[in-house]
Amino acid sequence: MSELVTGEAVALELRPARLPSRALAVLLDLVVALAAYVVVSVGLLAATASLDEAAGVAVSIAAFVLVLVGGPIAVETLSHGRSLGKLACGLRVVRDDGGPIRFRHALVRGAIGVVEILMTFGVVACIASLVSARGRRLGDVFAGTLVVRERIPAGQAAFVPPPPPWLSGRFSTLDLSAVPDGLWLAVRQFLTRMQQMDPEIAWGMGQRLAGDLAARTGTHAPAGVPPAMYLAAVLQERQVREARRAFGGSPGDPSPGFPPAASASAGFPPADPPSAQLPQAPEVPQAPVVPPSEAGPLRDVGTGEPPATGFVPPA
């Protein structure tokens, strides 16, 4: 278990990948890359059959660099750290602070990986991973990255408390495109660990994260709503949108895969909803009660005649 320490001295958990899973992911990536290299080489050989020997060697070197070096760099950049092998093994490459990697991180990892994986058959990478406390190879050290596990057993999954029911769905029109992945990770880790923190530290960190989230979305927490509830409501809205994109559905459909939220079991203190959320029904004036002695004879409203008594009048 690795820990990422925030500015409030709160440790956020990361689960570094160890050598066996990383070696299996690299092996799968190499098999795919070599298969692609063979296909590209056969195609280039047929296309450059009329060239001389020097030109053929140059084309082969270019194909090697393009497929076995440029391919993994492009895949990790476009997938934000998930190659085919890592996807199969449930791994992802992230920055040291837990954020997604960029092109420069993938470039450094790929360039150094040529030496420590391809040229030395993975010996240098294995030694560096065994020596490192977080299982990092040299490419990770120079690029400032870390390979973490994304899939964990269900019993070890951290519980993110849902917002109270009266706050769910309130941010359905919020624009979340400007919120970076690193901030989402910090919000999620805070919500899973806030019950273990000191109340003052948890309140201060919740306010800071809520301020950062409000600055990215342009919408602040409603009056009287604690920062943790605001963060949980916005995070749930993001999860609902991701579920709709994955499983289909329109914005008006109910949230797929999410049970109804309950504030009593969510880890939040009980809070009354704002009065604006609970419109009161208009008062209906009550008719005055008239004593039987003062009431006149009962008449049928539909016919205007006295009601039938059940007796036949005498002839």
CSV table of C-alpha atoms in Angstrom, one decimal:
chain,number,residue,atom,x,y,z
A,1,MET,CA,0.0,0.0,0.0
A,2,SER,CA,1.3,3.4,-1.0
A,3,GLU,CA,0.2,6.7,0.4
A,4,LEU,CA,-0.2,10.1,-1.3
A,5,VAL,CA,0.1,12.9,1.3
A,6,THR,CA,-1.9,16.0,0.7
A,7,GLY,CA,-1.3,19.6,1.9
A,8,GLU,CA,-3.4,18.9,5.0
A,9,ALA,CA,-1.2,15.9,5.9
A,10,VAL,CA,-3.9,13.4,4.9
A,11,ALA,CA,-2.7,10.2,3.4
A,12,LEU,CA,-4.6,9.0,0.3
A,13,GLU,CA,-4.3,5.3,-0.6
A,14,LEU,CA,-2.7,4.1,-3.8
A,15,ARG,CA,-2.2,0.4,-4.6
A,16,PRO,CA,1.0,0.0,-6.6
A,17,ALA,CA,1.3,-2.9,-9.0
A,18,ARG,CA,3.9,-5.5,-8.2
A,19,LEU,CA,6.3,-7.3,-10.5
A,20,PRO,CA,4.2,-10.4,-11.4
A,21,SER,CA,1.3,-8.4,-12.7
A,22,ARG,CA,3.5,-5.8,-14.4
A,23,ALA,CA,5.6,-8.5,-16.1
A,24,LEU,CA,2.4,-10.2,-17.4
A,25,ALA,CA,1.1,-6.9,-18.7
A,26,VAL,CA,4.4,-6.1,-20.5
A,27,LEU,CA,4.5,-9.6,-21.9
A,28,LEU,CA,1.0,-9.1,-23.4
A,29,ASP,CA,2.0,-5.7,-24.8
A,30,LEU,CA,5.2,-7.2,-26.4
A,31,VAL,CA,3.2,-10.0,-28.0
A,32,VAL,CA,0.8,-7.5,-29.6
A,33,ALA,CA,3.6,-5.2,-30.6
A,34,LEU,CA,5.7,-8.0,-32.2
A,35,ALA,CA,2.6,-9.3,-34.1
A,36,ALA,CA,2.0,-5.8,-35.4
A,37,TYR,CA,5.7,-5.4,-36.3
A,38,VAL,CA,5.7,-8.7,-38.3
A,39,VAL,CA,2.6,-7.6,-40.2
A,40,VAL,CA,4.1,-4.2,-41.0
A,41,SER,CA,7.4,-5.7,-42.0
A,42,VAL,CA,5.8,-8.1,-44.4
A,43,GLY,CA,3.9,-5.3,-45.9
A,44,LEU,CA,6.9,-3.1,-46.2
A,45,LEU,CA,9.0,-5.9,-47.7
A,46,ALA,CA,6.5,-6.5,-50.4
A,47,ALA,CA,6.2,-2.8,-51.1
A,48,THR,CA,10.0,-2.1,-51.1
A,49,ALA,CA,11.1,-5.2,-53.0
A,50,SER,CA,12.6,-3.0,-55.8
A,51,LEU,CA,14.8,-0.9,-53.4
A,52,ASP,CA,18.4,-1.6,-52.7
A,53,GLU,CA,19.7,-3.3,-49.5
A,54,ALA,CA,20.5,0.0,-47.7
A,55,ALA,CA,17.0,1.4,-48.3
A,56,GLY,CA,15.5,-1.8,-47.1
A,57,VAL,CA,17.5,-1.7,-43.8
A,58,ALA,CA,16.5,1.9,-43.3
A,59,VAL,CA,12.8,1.0,-43.8
A,60,SER,CA,13.1,-1.9,-41.4
A,61,ILE,CA,14.7,0.3,-38.7
A,62,ALA,CA,12.0,2.9,-39.1
A,63,ALA,CA,9.3,0.3,-38.8
A,64,PHE,CA,10.9,-1.1,-35.7
A,65,VAL,CA,11.0,2.4,-34.0
A,66,LEU,CA,7.5,3.2,-35.2
A,67,VAL,CA,5.8,0.0,-34.0
A,68,LEU,CA,7.8,-1.1,-31.0
A,69,VAL,CA,8.6,2.3,-29.5
A,70,GLY,CA,6.1,4.8,-30.9
A,71,GLY,CA,3.2,2.5,-30.7
A,72,PRO,CA,3.3,2.0,-26.9
A,73,ILE,CA,3.9,5.7,-26.4
A,74,ALA,CA,0.9,6.6,-28.5
A,75,VAL,CA,-1.3,4.0,-26.8
A,76,GLU,CA,-0.4,5.1,-23.3
A,77,THR,CA,-0.9,8.8,-24.2
A,78,LEU,CA,-4.3,8.3,-25.8
A,79,SER,CA,-5.6,5.9,-23.2
A,80,HIS,CA,-4.2,7.9,-20.2
A,81,GLY,CA,-1.9,5.1,-19.1
A,82,ARG,CA,-3.8,1.9,-20.0
A,83,SER,CA,-2.2,-0.2,-22.7
A,84,LEU,CA,-3.7,-3.5,-23.8
A,85,GLY,CA,-1.7,-5.5,-21.3
A,86,LYS,CA,-2.5,-3.2,-18.5
A,87,LEU,CA,-6.1,-3.2,-19.4
A,88,ALA,CA,-6.2,-7.0,-19.2
A,89,CYS,CA,-4.4,-7.1,-15.9
A,90,GLY,CA,-6.4,-4.2,-14.3
A,91,LEU,CA,-3.4,-1.8,-14.2
A,92,ARG,CA,-2.9,1.9,-15.0
A,93,VAL,CA,0.0,4.3,-15.2
A,94,VAL,CA,-0.6,7.5,-13.2
A,95,ARG,CA,1.6,10.4,-12.0
A,96,ASP,CA,3.1,10.4,-8.6
A,97,ASP,CA,0.3,12.7,-7.4
A,98,GLY,CA,-2.3,10.3,-8.7
A,99,GLY,CA,-3.3,12.3,-11.8
A,100,PRO,CA,-3.4,11.0,-15.4
A,101,ILE,CA,-0.2,10.9,-17.4
A,102,ARG,CA,0.6,13.2,-20.4
A,103,PHE,CA,2.6,12.7,-23.5
A,104,ARG,CA,5.9,13.6,-21.9
A,105,HIS,CA,5.5,10.9,-19.2
A,106,ALA,CA,4.7,8.3,-21.8
A,107,LEU,CA,7.7,9.5,-24.0
A,108,VAL,CA,10.2,9.2,-21.1
A,109,ARG,CA,8.8,5.8,-20.1
A,110,GLY,CA,8.9,4.5,-23.7
A,111,ALA,CA,12.4,5.8,-24.4
A,112,ILE,CA,13.9,4.3,-21.3
A,113,GLY,CA,11.9,1.1,-21.8
A,114,VAL,CA,13.8,0.5,-25.0
A,115,VAL,CA,17.0,0.0,-22.9
A,116,GLU,CA,15.7,-1.6,-19.8
A,117,ILE,CA,13.1,-3.9,-21.4
A,118,LEU,CA,13.9,-4.5,-25.1
A,119,MET,CA,17.8,-4.4,-25.1
A,120,THR,CA,18.3,-6.2,-21.8
A,121,PHE,CA,15.3,-8.5,-22.1
A,122,GLY,CA,13.7,-7.0,-19.0
A,123,VAL,CA,16.5,-7.8,-16.6
A,124,VAL,CA,17.2,-4.2,-15.7
A,125,ALA,CA,13.4,-3.5,-15.3
A,126,CYS,CA,13.0,-6.5,-13.0
A,127,ILE,CA,15.9,-5.6,-10.8
A,128,ALA,CA,14.7,-2.0,-10.5
A,129,SER,CA,11.1,-3.1,-9.7
A,130,LEU,CA,12.3,-5.5,-7.0
A,131,VAL,CA,14.6,-2.8,-5.4
A,132,SER,CA,11.9,0.0,-5.5
A,133,ALA,CA,9.5,0.2,-2.5
A,134,ARG,CA,6.6,0.9,-4.9
A,135,GLY,CA,7.7,-1.5,-7.7
A,136,ARG,CA,8.8,1.2,-10.1
A,137,ARG,CA,11.2,0.6,-12.9
A,138,LEU,CA,13.7,3.2,-14.2
A,139,GLY,CA,11.3,4.6,-16.7
A,140,ASP,CA,8.8,5.3,-13.9
A,141,VAL,CA,11.5,7.0,-11.7
A,142,PHE,CA,12.6,9.4,-14.5
A,143,ALA,CA,9.1,10.1,-15.7
A,144,GLY,CA,7.6,10.6,-12.2
A,145,THR,CA,5.0,7.9,-12.7
A,146,LEU,CA,3.6,4.9,-10.9
A,147,VAL,CA,1.7,1.8,-12.0
A,148,VAL,CA,-1.3,1.2,-9.8
A,149,ARG,CA,-3.9,-1.5,-9.6
A,150,GLU,CA,-7.4,-0.4,-10.7
A,151,ARG,CA,-9.3,-3.7,-10.0
A,152,ILE,CA,-9.3,-4.7,-6.3
A,153,PRO,CA,-11.4,-7.4,-4.5
A,154,ALA,CA,-14.9,-6.3,-3.6
A,155,GLY,CA,-14.3,-6.6,0.1
A,156,GLN,CA,-11.4,-4.1,-0.1
A,157,ALA,CA,-13.2,-1.5,-2.1
A,158,ALA,CA,-13.7,1.8,-0.3
A,159,PHE,CA,-17.2,3.0,0.3
A,160,VAL,CA,-18.2,6.4,-1.1
A,161,PRO,CA,-21.2,7.7,0.9
A,162,PRO,CA,-24.0,8.9,-1.3
A,163,PRO,CA,-25.6,12.3,-0.8
A,164,PRO,CA,-28.9,12.7,1.0
A,165,PRO,CA,-32.0,12.1,-1.1
A,166,TRP,CA,-33.1,15.8,-1.2
A,167,LEU,CA,-29.7,16.7,-2.7
A,168,SER,CA,-29.5,14.0,-5.3
A,169,GLY,CA,-30.1,15.2,-8.9
A,170,ARG,CA,-29.8,18.9,-8.0
A,171,PHE,CA,-26.6,19.2,-10.1
A,172,SER,CA,-27.9,17.5,-13.2
A,173,THR,CA,-27.2,20.5,-15.4
A,174,LEU,CA,-23.7,21.2,-14.1
A,175,ASP,CA,-20.8,21.4,-16.5
A,176,LEU,CA,-18.2,18.9,-15.3
A,177,SER,CA,-15.9,19.1,-18.4
A,178,ALA,CA,-13.4,21.4,-16.7
A,179,VAL,CA,-12.8,19.2,-13.6
A,180,PRO,CA,-9.5,17.4,-14.0
A,181,ASP,CA,-9.1,13.7,-13.1
A,182,GLY,CA,-6.8,14.5,-10.3
A,183,LEU,CA,-9.4,16.5,-8.5
A,184,TRP,CA,-12.0,13.7,-8.9
A,185,LEU,CA,-9.5,11.3,-7.4
A,186,ALA,CA,-8.9,13.7,-4.4
A,187,VAL,CA,-12.6,14.1,-3.8
A,188,ARG,CA,-13.3,10.4,-3.9
A,189,GLN,CA,-10.4,9.6,-1.6
A,190,PHE,CA,-11.5,12.3,0.8
A,191,LEU,CA,-15.1,11.0,1.0
A,192,THR,CA,-13.9,7.4,1.7
A,193,ARG,CA,-11.5,8.6,4.4
A,194,MET,CA,-13.3,11.5,6.1
A,195,GLN,CA,-14.7,9.4,8.9
A,196,GLN,CA,-11.2,8.4,9.9
A,197,MET,CA,-9.9,12.0,10.0
A,198,ASP,CA,-10.0,14.6,12.8
A,199,PRO,CA,-13.2,16.6,12.4
A,200,GLU,CA,-11.4,19.9,12.1
A,201,ILE,CA,-9.0,18.6,9.4
A,202,ALA,CA,-11.9,16.9,7.6
A,203,TRP,CA,-13.9,20.1,7.6
A,204,GLY,CA,-11.0,22.2,6.3
A,205,MET,CA,-10.1,19.7,3.6
A,206,GLY,CA,-13.8,19.5,2.5
A,207,GLN,CA,-14.0,23.2,2.2
A,208,ARG,CA,-10.8,23.4,0.1
A,209,LEU,CA,-12.0,20.6,-2.2
A,210,ALA,CA,-15.5,22.2,-2.4
A,211,GLY,CA,-13.9,25.5,-3.3
A,212,ASP,CA,-11.7,23.9,-6.0
A,213,LEU,CA,-14.7,22.1,-7.4
A,214,ALA,CA,-16.9,25.2,-7.4
A,215,ALA,CA,-14.1,27.1,-9.2
A,216,ARG,CA,-14.1,24.5,-12.0
A,217,THR,CA,-17.8,24.2,-12.3
A,218,GLY,CA,-19.0,27.7,-11.6
A,219,THR,CA,-21.6,26.5,-9.0
A,220,HIS,CA,-21.0,26.8,-5.3
A,221,ALA,CA,-22.5,24.6,-2.6
A,222,PRO,CA,-26.1,25.6,-1.6
A,223,ALA,CA,-26.5,27.6,1.5
A,224,GLY,CA,-26.5,25.4,4.6
A,225,VAL,CA,-25.2,22.4,2.8
A,226,PRO,CA,-21.9,21.0,4.3
A,227,PRO,CA,-18.9,20.7,2.0
A,228,ALA,CA,-18.9,16.9,2.2
A,229,MET,CA,-22.5,16.6,1.1
A,230,TYR,CA,-21.9,19.0,-1.8
A,231,LEU,CA,-18.8,16.9,-2.9
A,232,ALA,CA,-20.8,13.7,-2.7
A,233,ALA,CA,-23.7,15.1,-4.7
A,234,VAL,CA,-21.4,16.3,-7.5
A,235,LEU,CA,-19.4,13.1,-7.5
A,236,GLN,CA,-22.6,11.0,-7.8
A,237,GLU,CA,-23.7,13.2,-10.7
A,238,ARG,CA,-20.5,12.3,-12.5
A,239,GLN,CA,-20.9,8.6,-11.8
A,240,VAL,CA,-24.5,8.8,-13.1
A,241,ARG,CA,-23.3,10.4,-16.4
A,242,GLU,CA,-20.6,7.8,-16.8
A,243,ALA,CA,-23.1,5.0,-16.2
A,244,ARG,CA,-25.4,6.5,-18.8
A,245,ARG,CA,-22.6,6.7,-21.4
A,246,ALA,CA,-21.6,3.1,-20.6
A,247,PHE,CA,-25.1,1.6,-20.6
A,248,GLY,CA,-27.1,4.1,-22.6
A,249,GLY,CA,-30.1,6.2,-21.6
A,250,SER,CA,-31.2,9.7,-21.7
A,251,PRO,CA,-30.7,12.4,-19.1
A,252,GLY,CA,-34.3,12.0,-17.9
A,253,ASP,CA,-34.0,8.3,-17.2
A,254,PRO,CA,-33.4,7.1,-13.6
A,255,SER,CA,-29.8,6.6,-12.6
A,256,PRO,CA,-28.7,3.1,-13.8
A,257,GLY,CA,-27.0,1.0,-11.2
A,258,PHE,CA,-27.4,3.4,-8.3
A,259,PRO,CA,-29.6,2.5,-5.4
A,260,PRO,CA,-31.6,5.2,-3.6
A,261,ALA,CA,-29.4,7.3,-1.4
A,262,ALA,CA,-30.1,7.6,2.3
A,263,SER,CA,-28.5,10.2,4.5
A,264,ALA,CA,-28.9,8.2,7.7
A,265,SER,CA,-26.6,5.4,6.4
A,266,ALA,CA,-24.3,7.5,4.3
A,267,GLY,CA,-21.9,8.6,7.0
A,268,PHE,CA,-23.2,12.2,7.0
A,269,PRO,CA,-24.8,13.8,10.0
A,270,PRO,CA,-28.6,14.2,9.8
A,271,ALA,CA,-29.5,17.5,8.1
A,272,ASP,CA,-32.8,19.1,7.3
A,273,PRO,CA,-33.3,20.0,3.7
A,274,PRO,CA,-33.6,23.7,2.8
A,275,SER,CA,-37.1,25.1,3.0
A,276,ALA,CA,-37.0,26.0,-0.7
A,277,GLN,CA,-36.9,22.3,-1.4
A,278,LEU,CA,-40.1,21.5,0.5
A,279,PRO,CA,-43.0,23.6,-0.9
A,280,GLN,CA,-46.0,23.6,1.4
A,281,ALA,CA,-49.5,22.9,0.2
A,282,PRO,CA,-52.0,25.9,0.3
A,283,GLU,CA,-54.3,26.0,3.2
A,284,VAL,CA,-57.9,25.0,2.4
A,285,PRO,CA,-60.6,27.1,4.3
A,286,GLN,CA,-62.8,24.9,6.5
A,287,ALA,CA,-66.5,25.2,6.2
A,288,PRO,CA,-68.3,26.4,9.4
A,289,VAL,CA,-70.0,23.7,11.4
A,290,VAL,CA,-73.8,24.3,11.8
A,291,PRO,CA,-75.6,22.6,14.7
A,292,PRO,CA,-78.4,20.2,13.7
A,293,SER,CA,-81.0,22.3,15.5
A,294,GLU,CA,-80.2,25.4,13.3
A,295,ALA,CA,-80.0,23.5,10.0
A,296,GLY,CA,-83.0,23.7,7.7
A,297,PRO,CA,-84.6,20.7,5.9
A,298,LEU,CA,-82.4,18.6,3.8
A,299,ARG,CA,-83.0,18.9,0.1
A,300,ASP,CA,-81.7,17.0,-2.9
A,301,VAL,CA,-79.2,19.2,-4.8
A,302,GLY,CA,-79.9,17.5,-8.1
A,303,THR,CA,-83.7,17.7,-8.1
A,304,GLY,CA,-84.6,20.5,-5.7
A,305,GLU,CA,-87.1,18.2,-3.9
A,306,PRO,CA,-87.0,17.1,-0.3
A,307,PRO,CA,-85.2,13.7,0.1
A,308,ALA,CA,-87.3,10.5,0.2
A,309,THR,CA,-88.1,9.3,3.6
A,310,GLY,CA,-89.2,5.8,2.7
A,311,PHE,CA,-92.9,6.3,3.8
A,312,VAL,CA,-95.8,6.3,1.3
A,313,PRO,CA,-98.2,9.3,1.9
A,314,PRO,CA,-101.8,8.4,2.7
A,315,ALA,CA,-104.4,8.4,-0.2
